[in-house]
Amino acid sequence: AILSRISAYSAKADKELRIISCDVEFNGYVPYSALISIENSIAKAYELTRMEIHPSFKNVEFDICYTEHVFIELTRRNASCNGFFSGAFIEKLNGADVTQELDTLYISLQNGGKSLLISGGADTKISDLIEEMFGCRKTIEFTGVTELSYEDLDGIESLGTITLPTPPEEKQAI
């Protein structure tokens, strides 16, 4: 049923690394979990290192219920969102409430990090990806608890004292 929703696609392959990456346009929305299942099946069948489907849903009106898919896809499509930025990005958006008013998405942060997100270009990248996936542009505004202060850190539980083992004494050469 999912294959019948494909209206266009392009594929890139790296034979040496055994990676296939496909940009696929669907006529209807396909959940992220279904795409991952297809990717895993294809990767296993063809013994690939990685198989990626990067979807677009041009005939689907964007809804805030799709933001989690957009966040996940962002970490897959943008190299700058991998590694440290990816961890920080996902952590900062964890628990965030997303609301929409006209063409603006308001992402209400729970754990601070607005400056980290803005300096990493997350607002622009999210907007660009929504346009690429759904064919509409959204302005992104980070609201809520945008930064944490030292007072906010008082509520965080301490790890306590960590005792490291004493290294053994080295024998001196005679």
mmCIF file with all atom_site columns, C-alpha atoms in Angstrom:
data_model
loop_
_atom_site.group_PDB
_atom_site.id
_atom_site.type_symbol
_atom_site.label_atom_id
_atom_site.label_alt_id
_atom_site.label_comp_id
_atom_site.label_asym_id
_atom_site.label_entity_id
_atom_site.label_seq_id
_atom_site.pdbx_PDB_ins_code
_atom_site.Cartn_x
_atom_site.Cartn_y
_atom_site.Cartn_z
_atom_site.occupancy
_atom_site.B_iso_or_equiv
_atom_site.pdbx_formal_charge
_atom_site.auth_seq_id
_atom_site.auth_comp_id
_atom_site.auth_asym_id
_atom_site.auth_atom_id
_atom_site.pdbx_PDB_model_num
ATOM 1   C CA . ALA A 1 1   ? 0.000  0.000  0.000  1.00 0.00 ? 1   ALA A CA 1
ATOM 2   C CA . ILE A 1 2   ? 2.887  2.385  0.758  1.00 0.00 ? 2   ILE A CA 1
ATOM 3   C CA . LEU A 1 3   ? 4.543  1.749  -2.606 1.00 0.00 ? 3   LEU A CA 1
ATOM 4   C CA . SER A 1 4   ? 1.362  2.833  -4.393 1.00 0.00 ? 4   SER A CA 1
ATOM 5   C CA . ARG A 1 5   ? 1.675  6.263  -2.706 1.00 0.00 ? 5   ARG A CA 1
ATOM 6   C CA . ILE A 1 6   ? 5.045  7.013  -4.379 1.00 0.00 ? 6   ILE A CA 1
ATOM 7   C CA . SER A 1 7   ? 4.700  9.712  -7.043 1.00 0.00 ? 7   SER A CA 1
ATOM 8   C CA . ALA A 1 8   ? 8.412  10.363 -7.686 1.00 0.00 ? 8   ALA A CA 1
ATOM 9   C CA . TYR A 1 9   ? 11.808 9.305  -6.401 1.00 0.00 ? 9   TYR A CA 1
ATOM 10  C CA . SER A 1 10  ? 15.520 9.608  -6.923 1.00 0.00 ? 10  SER A CA 1
ATOM 11  C CA . ALA A 1 11  ? 18.226 7.380  -5.501 1.00 0.00 ? 11  ALA A CA 1
ATOM 12  C CA . LYS A 1 12  ? 21.920 7.716  -4.771 1.00 0.00 ? 12  LYS A CA 1
ATOM 13  C CA . ALA A 1 13  ? 24.106 4.698  -4.114 1.00 0.00 ? 13  ALA A CA 1
ATOM 14  C CA . ASP A 1 14  ? 27.589 4.298  -2.739 1.00 0.00 ? 14  ASP A CA 1
ATOM 15  C CA . LYS A 1 15  ? 28.737 0.846  -3.843 1.00 0.00 ? 15  LYS A CA 1
ATOM 16  C CA . GLU A 1 16  ? 31.879 0.868  -1.702 1.00 0.00 ? 16  GLU A CA 1
ATOM 17  C CA . LEU A 1 17  ? 30.134 1.814  1.528  1.00 0.00 ? 17  LEU A CA 1
ATOM 18  C CA . ARG A 1 18  ? 26.970 -0.113 0.592  1.00 0.00 ? 18  ARG A CA 1
ATOM 19  C CA . ILE A 1 19  ? 24.642 2.834  1.234  1.00 0.00 ? 19  ILE A CA 1
ATOM 20  C CA . ILE A 1 20  ? 21.464 3.775  -0.634 1.00 0.00 ? 20  ILE A CA 1
ATOM 21  C CA . SER A 1 21  ? 19.748 7.091  -0.030 1.00 0.00 ? 21  SER A CA 1
ATOM 22  C CA . CYS A 1 22  ? 16.395 7.840  -1.673 1.00 0.00 ? 22  CYS A CA 1
ATOM 23  C CA . ASP A 1 23  ? 14.430 11.080 -1.906 1.00 0.00 ? 23  ASP A CA 1
ATOM 24  C CA . VAL A 1 24  ? 10.834 9.921  -2.223 1.00 0.00 ? 24  VAL A CA 1
ATOM 25  C CA . GLU A 1 25  ? 7.712  11.987 -2.848 1.00 0.00 ? 25  GLU A CA 1
ATOM 26  C CA . PHE A 1 26  ? 4.533  10.403 -1.509 1.00 0.00 ? 26  PHE A CA 1
ATOM 27  C CA . ASN A 1 27  ? 0.917  11.254 -2.406 1.00 0.00 ? 27  ASN A CA 1
ATOM 28  C CA . GLY A 1 28  ? -0.131 10.774 1.219  1.00 0.00 ? 28  GLY A CA 1
ATOM 29  C CA . TYR A 1 29  ? 1.521  10.838 4.631  1.00 0.00 ? 29  TYR A CA 1
ATOM 30  C CA . VAL A 1 30  ? 3.579  7.784  5.587  1.00 0.00 ? 30  VAL A CA 1
ATOM 31  C CA . PRO A 1 31  ? 4.460  7.422  9.280  1.00 0.00 ? 31  PRO A CA 1
ATOM 32  C CA . TYR A 1 32  ? 8.105  7.464  10.263 1.00 0.00 ? 32  TYR A CA 1
ATOM 33  C CA . SER A 1 33  ? 7.835  3.981  11.796 1.00 0.00 ? 33  SER A CA 1
ATOM 34  C CA . ALA A 1 34  ? 6.683  2.527  8.453  1.00 0.00 ? 34  ALA A CA 1
ATOM 35  C CA . LEU A 1 35  ? 9.590  4.157  6.612  1.00 0.00 ? 35  LEU A CA 1
ATOM 36  C CA . ILE A 1 36  ? 12.084 2.784  9.146  1.00 0.00 ? 36  ILE A CA 1
ATOM 37  C CA . SER A 1 37  ? 10.599 -0.689 8.749  1.00 0.00 ? 37  SER A CA 1
ATOM 38  C CA . ILE A 1 38  ? 10.982 -0.478 4.945  1.00 0.00 ? 38  ILE A CA 1
ATOM 39  C CA . GLU A 1 39  ? 14.545 0.836  5.277  1.00 0.00 ? 39  GLU A CA 1
ATOM 40  C CA . ASN A 1 40  ? 15.504 -1.998 7.638  1.00 0.00 ? 40  ASN A CA 1
ATOM 41  C CA . SER A 1 41  ? 13.955 -4.646 5.372  1.00 0.00 ? 41  SER A CA 1
ATOM 42  C CA . ILE A 1 42  ? 15.744 -3.348 2.273  1.00 0.00 ? 42  ILE A CA 1
ATOM 43  C CA . ALA A 1 43  ? 19.059 -2.987 4.120  1.00 0.00 ? 43  ALA A CA 1
ATOM 44  C CA . LYS A 1 44  ? 18.811 -6.560 5.405  1.00 0.00 ? 44  LYS A CA 1
ATOM 45  C CA . ALA A 1 45  ? 17.741 -8.052 2.057  1.00 0.00 ? 45  ALA A CA 1
ATOM 46  C CA . TYR A 1 46  ? 20.584 -6.388 0.157  1.00 0.00 ? 46  TYR A CA 1
ATOM 47  C CA . GLU A 1 47  ? 23.146 -6.498 2.977  1.00 0.00 ? 47  GLU A CA 1
ATOM 48  C CA . LEU A 1 48  ? 23.489 -2.715 3.013  1.00 0.00 ? 48  LEU A CA 1
ATOM 49  C CA . THR A 1 49  ? 25.359 -0.722 5.618  1.00 0.00 ? 49  THR A CA 1
ATOM 50  C CA . ARG A 1 50  ? 22.585 1.876  5.518  1.00 0.00 ? 50  ARG A CA 1
ATOM 51  C CA . MET A 1 51  ? 19.362 2.505  3.649  1.00 0.00 ? 51  MET A CA 1
ATOM 52  C CA . GLU A 1 52  ? 17.641 5.876  3.995  1.00 0.00 ? 52  GLU A CA 1
ATOM 53  C CA . ILE A 1 53  ? 14.314 7.132  2.687  1.00 0.00 ? 53  ILE A CA 1
ATOM 54  C CA . HIS A 1 54  ? 13.964 10.921 2.862  1.00 0.00 ? 54  HIS A CA 1
ATOM 55  C CA . PRO A 1 55  ? 10.259 11.606 2.351  1.00 0.00 ? 55  PRO A CA 1
ATOM 56  C CA . SER A 1 56  ? 8.300  14.557 1.063  1.00 0.00 ? 56  SER A CA 1
ATOM 57  C CA . PHE A 1 57  ? 4.524  14.831 1.216  1.00 0.00 ? 57  PHE A CA 1
ATOM 58  C CA . LYS A 1 58  ? 3.671  17.645 -1.203 1.00 0.00 ? 58  LYS A CA 1
ATOM 59  C CA . ASN A 1 59  ? -0.067 16.881 -1.246 1.00 0.00 ? 59  ASN A CA 1
ATOM 60  C CA . VAL A 1 60  ? -0.335 16.706 2.548  1.00 0.00 ? 60  VAL A CA 1
ATOM 61  C CA . GLU A 1 61  ? -1.116 19.832 4.532  1.00 0.00 ? 61  GLU A CA 1
ATOM 62  C CA . PHE A 1 62  ? 1.395  20.277 7.355  1.00 0.00 ? 62  PHE A CA 1
ATOM 63  C CA . ASP A 1 63  ? -0.008 19.675 10.828 1.00 0.00 ? 63  ASP A CA 1
ATOM 64  C CA . ILE A 1 64  ? 1.810  20.013 14.143 1.00 0.00 ? 64  ILE A CA 1
ATOM 65  C CA . CYS A 1 65  ? 1.308  16.287 14.741 1.00 0.00 ? 65  CYS A CA 1
ATOM 66  C CA . TYR A 1 66  ? 4.065  15.818 12.101 1.00 0.00 ? 66  TYR A CA 1
ATOM 67  C CA . THR A 1 67  ? 6.700  17.816 14.023 1.00 0.00 ? 67  THR A CA 1
ATOM 68  C CA . GLU A 1 68  ? 8.258  14.753 15.662 1.00 0.00 ? 68  GLU A CA 1
ATOM 69  C CA . HIS A 1 69  ? 8.812  13.264 12.193 1.00 0.00 ? 69  HIS A CA 1
ATOM 70  C CA . VAL A 1 70  ? 10.369 16.582 11.097 1.00 0.00 ? 70  VAL A CA 1
ATOM 71  C CA . PHE A 1 71  ? 12.696 16.612 14.153 1.00 0.00 ? 71  PHE A CA 1
ATOM 72  C CA . ILE A 1 72  ? 13.830 13.032 13.498 1.00 0.00 ? 72  ILE A CA 1
ATOM 73  C CA . GLU A 1 73  ? 14.318 13.652 9.784  1.00 0.00 ? 73  GLU A CA 1
ATOM 74  C CA . LEU A 1 74  ? 16.326 16.788 10.539 1.00 0.00 ? 74  LEU A CA 1
ATOM 75  C CA . THR A 1 75  ? 18.955 14.764 12.412 1.00 0.00 ? 75  THR A CA 1
ATOM 76  C CA . ARG A 1 76  ? 19.170 12.349 9.462  1.00 0.00 ? 76  ARG A CA 1
ATOM 77  C CA . ARG A 1 77  ? 19.441 14.915 6.642  1.00 0.00 ? 77  ARG A CA 1
ATOM 78  C CA . ASN A 1 78  ? 21.803 17.491 8.091  1.00 0.00 ? 78  ASN A CA 1
ATOM 79  C CA . ALA A 1 79  ? 25.364 16.557 8.946  1.00 0.00 ? 79  ALA A CA 1
ATOM 80  C CA . SER A 1 80  ? 25.570 19.532 11.309 1.00 0.00 ? 80  SER A CA 1
ATOM 81  C CA . CYS A 1 81  ? 22.792 17.964 13.386 1.00 0.00 ? 81  CYS A CA 1
ATOM 82  C CA . ASN A 1 82  ? 24.788 14.790 14.012 1.00 0.00 ? 82  ASN A CA 1
ATOM 83  C CA . GLY A 1 83  ? 27.118 14.184 16.948 1.00 0.00 ? 83  GLY A CA 1
ATOM 84  C CA . PHE A 1 84  ? 27.124 16.821 19.654 1.00 0.00 ? 84  PHE A CA 1
ATOM 85  C CA . PHE A 1 85  ? 24.535 19.083 18.050 1.00 0.00 ? 85  PHE A CA 1
ATOM 86  C CA . SER A 1 86  ? 22.173 16.164 17.493 1.00 0.00 ? 86  SER A CA 1
ATOM 87  C CA . GLY A 1 87  ? 22.286 15.167 21.136 1.00 0.00 ? 87  GLY A CA 1
ATOM 88  C CA . ALA A 1 88  ? 21.855 18.749 22.297 1.00 0.00 ? 88  ALA A CA 1
ATOM 89  C CA . PHE A 1 89  ? 19.142 19.397 19.726 1.00 0.00 ? 89  PHE A CA 1
ATOM 90  C CA . ILE A 1 90  ? 17.043 16.389 20.668 1.00 0.00 ? 90  ILE A CA 1
ATOM 91  C CA . GLU A 1 91  ? 17.638 16.975 24.380 1.00 0.00 ? 91  GLU A CA 1
ATOM 92  C CA . LYS A 1 92  ? 16.506 20.600 24.113 1.00 0.00 ? 92  LYS A CA 1
ATOM 93  C CA . LEU A 1 93  ? 13.383 19.624 22.163 1.00 0.00 ? 93  LEU A CA 1
ATOM 94  C CA . ASN A 1 94  ? 12.567 16.722 24.509 1.00 0.00 ? 94  ASN A CA 1
ATOM 95  C CA . GLY A 1 95  ? 9.244  17.470 26.162 1.00 0.00 ? 95  GLY A CA 1
ATOM 96  C CA . ALA A 1 96  ? 8.734  20.608 24.065 1.00 0.00 ? 96  ALA A CA 1
ATOM 97  C CA . ASP A 1 97  ? 5.152  21.565 23.327 1.00 0.00 ? 97  ASP A CA 1
ATOM 98  C CA . VAL A 1 98  ? 4.526  22.685 19.758 1.00 0.00 ? 98  VAL A CA 1
ATOM 99  C CA . THR A 1 99  ? 1.682  24.990 18.814 1.00 0.00 ? 99  THR A CA 1
ATOM 100 C CA . GLN A 1 100 ? 0.847  26.733 15.572 1.00 0.00 ? 100 GLN A CA 1
ATOM 101 C CA . GLU A 1 101 ? -0.653 30.125 14.864 1.00 0.00 ? 101 GLU A CA 1
ATOM 102 C CA . LEU A 1 102 ? -1.041 30.933 11.167 1.00 0.00 ? 102 LEU A CA 1
ATOM 103 C CA . ASP A 1 103 ? 2.419  30.381 9.593  1.00 0.00 ? 103 ASP A CA 1
ATOM 104 C CA . THR A 1 104 ? 4.357  30.347 12.873 1.00 0.00 ? 104 THR A CA 1
ATOM 105 C CA . LEU A 1 105 ? 5.291  27.283 14.907 1.00 0.00 ? 105 LEU A CA 1
ATOM 106 C CA . TYR A 1 106 ? 5.892  27.994 18.580 1.00 0.00 ? 106 TYR A CA 1
ATOM 107 C CA . ILE A 1 107 ? 8.162  25.435 20.200 1.00 0.00 ? 107 ILE A CA 1
ATOM 108 C CA . SER A 1 108 ? 7.841  25.794 23.964 1.00 0.00 ? 108 SER A CA 1
ATOM 109 C CA . LEU A 1 109 ? 11.096 24.564 25.488 1.00 0.00 ? 109 LEU A CA 1
ATOM 110 C CA . GLN A 1 110 ? 11.115 22.894 28.894 1.00 0.00 ? 110 GLN A CA 1
ATOM 111 C CA . ASN A 1 111 ? 14.876 22.719 29.482 1.00 0.00 ? 111 ASN A CA 1
ATOM 112 C CA . GLY A 1 112 ? 16.338 25.953 28.097 1.00 0.00 ? 112 GLY A CA 1
ATOM 113 C CA . GLY A 1 113 ? 18.726 25.978 25.173 1.00 0.00 ? 113 GLY A CA 1
ATOM 114 C CA . LYS A 1 114 ? 17.217 28.644 22.910 1.00 0.00 ? 114 LYS A CA 1
ATOM 115 C CA . SER A 1 115 ? 20.615 30.246 22.281 1.00 0.00 ? 115 SER A CA 1
ATOM 116 C CA . LEU A 1 116 ? 22.126 26.826 21.436 1.00 0.00 ? 116 LEU A CA 1
ATOM 117 C CA . LEU A 1 117 ? 19.289 26.087 19.022 1.00 0.00 ? 117 LEU A CA 1
ATOM 118 C CA . ILE A 1 118 ? 19.457 29.530 17.359 1.00 0.00 ? 118 ILE A CA 1
ATOM 119 C CA . SER A 1 119 ? 23.271 29.528 17.068 1.00 0.00 ? 119 SER A CA 1
ATOM 120 C CA . GLY A 1 120 ? 23.092 26.083 15.450 1.00 0.00 ? 120 GLY A CA 1
ATOM 121 C CA . GLY A 1 121 ? 20.500 27.347 12.970 1.00 0.00 ? 121 GLY A CA 1
ATOM 122 C CA . ALA A 1 122 ? 17.829 24.927 14.201 1.00 0.00 ? 122 ALA A CA 1
ATOM 123 C CA . ASP A 1 123 ? 15.023 27.404 13.533 1.00 0.00 ? 123 ASP A CA 1
ATOM 124 C CA . THR A 1 124 ? 16.039 27.834 9.890  1.00 0.00 ? 124 THR A CA 1
ATOM 125 C CA . LYS A 1 125 ? 16.721 24.123 9.405  1.00 0.00 ? 125 LYS A CA 1
ATOM 126 C CA . ILE A 1 126 ? 13.318 23.153 10.816 1.00 0.00 ? 126 ILE A CA 1
ATOM 127 C CA . SER A 1 127 ? 11.601 25.725 8.587  1.00 0.00 ? 127 SER A CA 1
ATOM 128 C CA . ASP A 1 128 ? 13.555 24.575 5.504  1.00 0.00 ? 128 ASP A CA 1
ATOM 129 C CA . LEU A 1 129 ? 12.751 20.932 6.177  1.00 0.00 ? 129 LEU A CA 1
ATOM 130 C CA . ILE A 1 130 ? 9.029  21.573 6.671  1.00 0.00 ? 130 ILE A CA 1
ATOM 131 C CA . GLU A 1 131 ? 9.050  23.350 3.317  1.00 0.00 ? 131 GLU A CA 1
ATOM 132 C CA . GLU A 1 132 ? 10.905 20.469 1.685  1.00 0.00 ? 132 GLU A CA 1
ATOM 133 C CA . MET A 1 133 ? 8.694  17.788 3.240  1.00 0.00 ? 133 MET A CA 1
ATOM 134 C CA . PHE A 1 134 ? 5.291  19.503 3.075  1.00 0.00 ? 134 PHE A CA 1
ATOM 135 C CA . GLY A 1 135 ? 5.692  22.339 0.562  1.00 0.00 ? 135 GLY A CA 1
ATOM 136 C CA . CYS A 1 136 ? 4.965  25.179 2.999  1.00 0.00 ? 136 CYS A CA 1
ATOM 137 C CA . ARG A 1 137 ? 7.205  27.537 4.930  1.00 0.00 ? 137 ARG A CA 1
ATOM 138 C CA . LYS A 1 138 ? 6.833  28.100 8.685  1.00 0.00 ? 138 LYS A CA 1
ATOM 139 C CA . THR A 1 139 ? 8.473  30.651 10.938 1.00 0.00 ? 139 THR A CA 1
ATOM 140 C CA . ILE A 1 140 ? 9.938  28.974 14.031 1.00 0.00 ? 140 ILE A CA 1
ATOM 141 C CA . GLU A 1 141 ? 9.807  30.670 17.441 1.00 0.00 ? 141 GLU A CA 1
ATOM 142 C CA . PHE A 1 142 ? 11.307 29.148 20.588 1.00 0.00 ? 142 PHE A CA 1
ATOM 143 C CA . THR A 1 143 ? 9.299  30.039 23.694 1.00 0.00 ? 143 THR A CA 1
ATOM 144 C CA . GLY A 1 144 ? 8.799  28.708 27.225 1.00 0.00 ? 144 GLY A CA 1
ATOM 145 C CA . VAL A 1 145 ? 11.863 28.126 29.400 1.00 0.00 ? 145 VAL A CA 1
ATOM 146 C CA . THR A 1 146 ? 14.349 29.445 26.852 1.00 0.00 ? 146 THR A CA 1
ATOM 147 C CA . GLU A 1 147 ? 17.408 29.531 29.144 1.00 0.00 ? 147 GLU A CA 1
ATOM 148 C CA . LEU A 1 148 ? 18.350 28.007 32.491 1.00 0.00 ? 148 LEU A CA 1
ATOM 149 C CA . SER A 1 149 ? 20.026 30.015 35.231 1.00 0.00 ? 149 SER A CA 1
ATOM 150 C CA . TYR A 1 150 ? 22.267 28.827 38.054 1.00 0.00 ? 150 TYR A CA 1
ATOM 151 C CA . GLU A 1 151 ? 19.235 28.996 40.355 1.00 0.00 ? 151 GLU A CA 1
ATOM 152 C CA . ASP A 1 152 ? 17.452 26.529 38.079 1.00 0.00 ? 152 ASP A CA 1
ATOM 153 C CA . LEU A 1 153 ? 20.323 24.086 38.562 1.00 0.00 ? 153 LEU A CA 1
ATOM 154 C CA . ASP A 1 154 ? 19.726 23.945 42.345 1.00 0.00 ? 154 ASP A CA 1
ATOM 155 C CA . GLY A 1 155 ? 16.928 21.430 41.818 1.00 0.00 ? 155 GLY A CA 1
ATOM 156 C CA . ILE A 1 156 ? 19.165 19.008 39.949 1.00 0.00 ? 156 ILE A CA 1
ATOM 157 C CA . GLU A 1 157 ? 20.312 16.115 42.082 1.00 0.00 ? 157 GLU A CA 1
ATOM 158 C CA . SER A 1 158 ? 24.018 15.900 42.794 1.00 0.00 ? 158 SER A CA 1
ATOM 159 C CA . LEU A 1 159 ? 25.941 12.815 41.788 1.00 0.00 ? 159 LEU A CA 1
ATOM 160 C CA . GLY A 1 160 ? 27.657 12.821 45.182 1.00 0.00 ? 160 GLY A CA 1
ATOM 161 C CA . THR A 1 161 ? 31.313 12.152 45.732 1.00 0.00 ? 161 THR A CA 1
ATOM 162 C CA . ILE A 1 162 ? 33.052 9.937  43.236 1.00 0.00 ? 162 ILE A CA 1
ATOM 163 C CA . THR A 1 163 ? 36.087 8.077  44.517 1.00 0.00 ? 163 THR A CA 1
ATOM 164 C CA . LEU A 1 164 ? 38.638 6.964  41.956 1.00 0.00 ? 164 LEU A CA 1
ATOM 165 C CA . PRO A 1 165 ? 40.992 4.063  42.653 1.00 0.00 ? 165 PRO A CA 1
ATOM 166 C CA . THR A 1 166 ? 44.572 4.939  43.494 1.00 0.00 ? 166 THR A CA 1
ATOM 167 C CA . PRO A 1 167 ? 46.952 3.903  40.690 1.00 0.00 ? 167 PRO A CA 1
ATOM 168 C CA . PRO A 1 168 ? 49.516 1.253  41.660 1.00 0.00 ? 168 PRO A CA 1
ATOM 169 C CA . GLU A 1 169 ? 53.022 2.487  42.418 1.00 0.00 ? 169 GLU A CA 1
ATOM 170 C CA . GLU A 1 170 ? 55.503 2.015  39.596 1.00 0.00 ? 170 GLU A CA 1
ATOM 171 C CA . LYS A 1 171 ? 58.639 0.009  40.267 1.00 0.00 ? 171 LYS A CA 1
ATOM 172 C CA . GLN A 1 172 ? 61.760 2.053  39.827 1.00 0.00 ? 172 GLN A CA 1
ATOM 173 C CA . ALA A 1 173 ? 64.446 0.725  37.514 1.00 0.00 ? 173 ALA A CA 1
ATOM 174 C CA . ILE A 1 174 ? 67.775 0.015  39.223 1.00 0.00 ? 174 ILE A CA 1
#
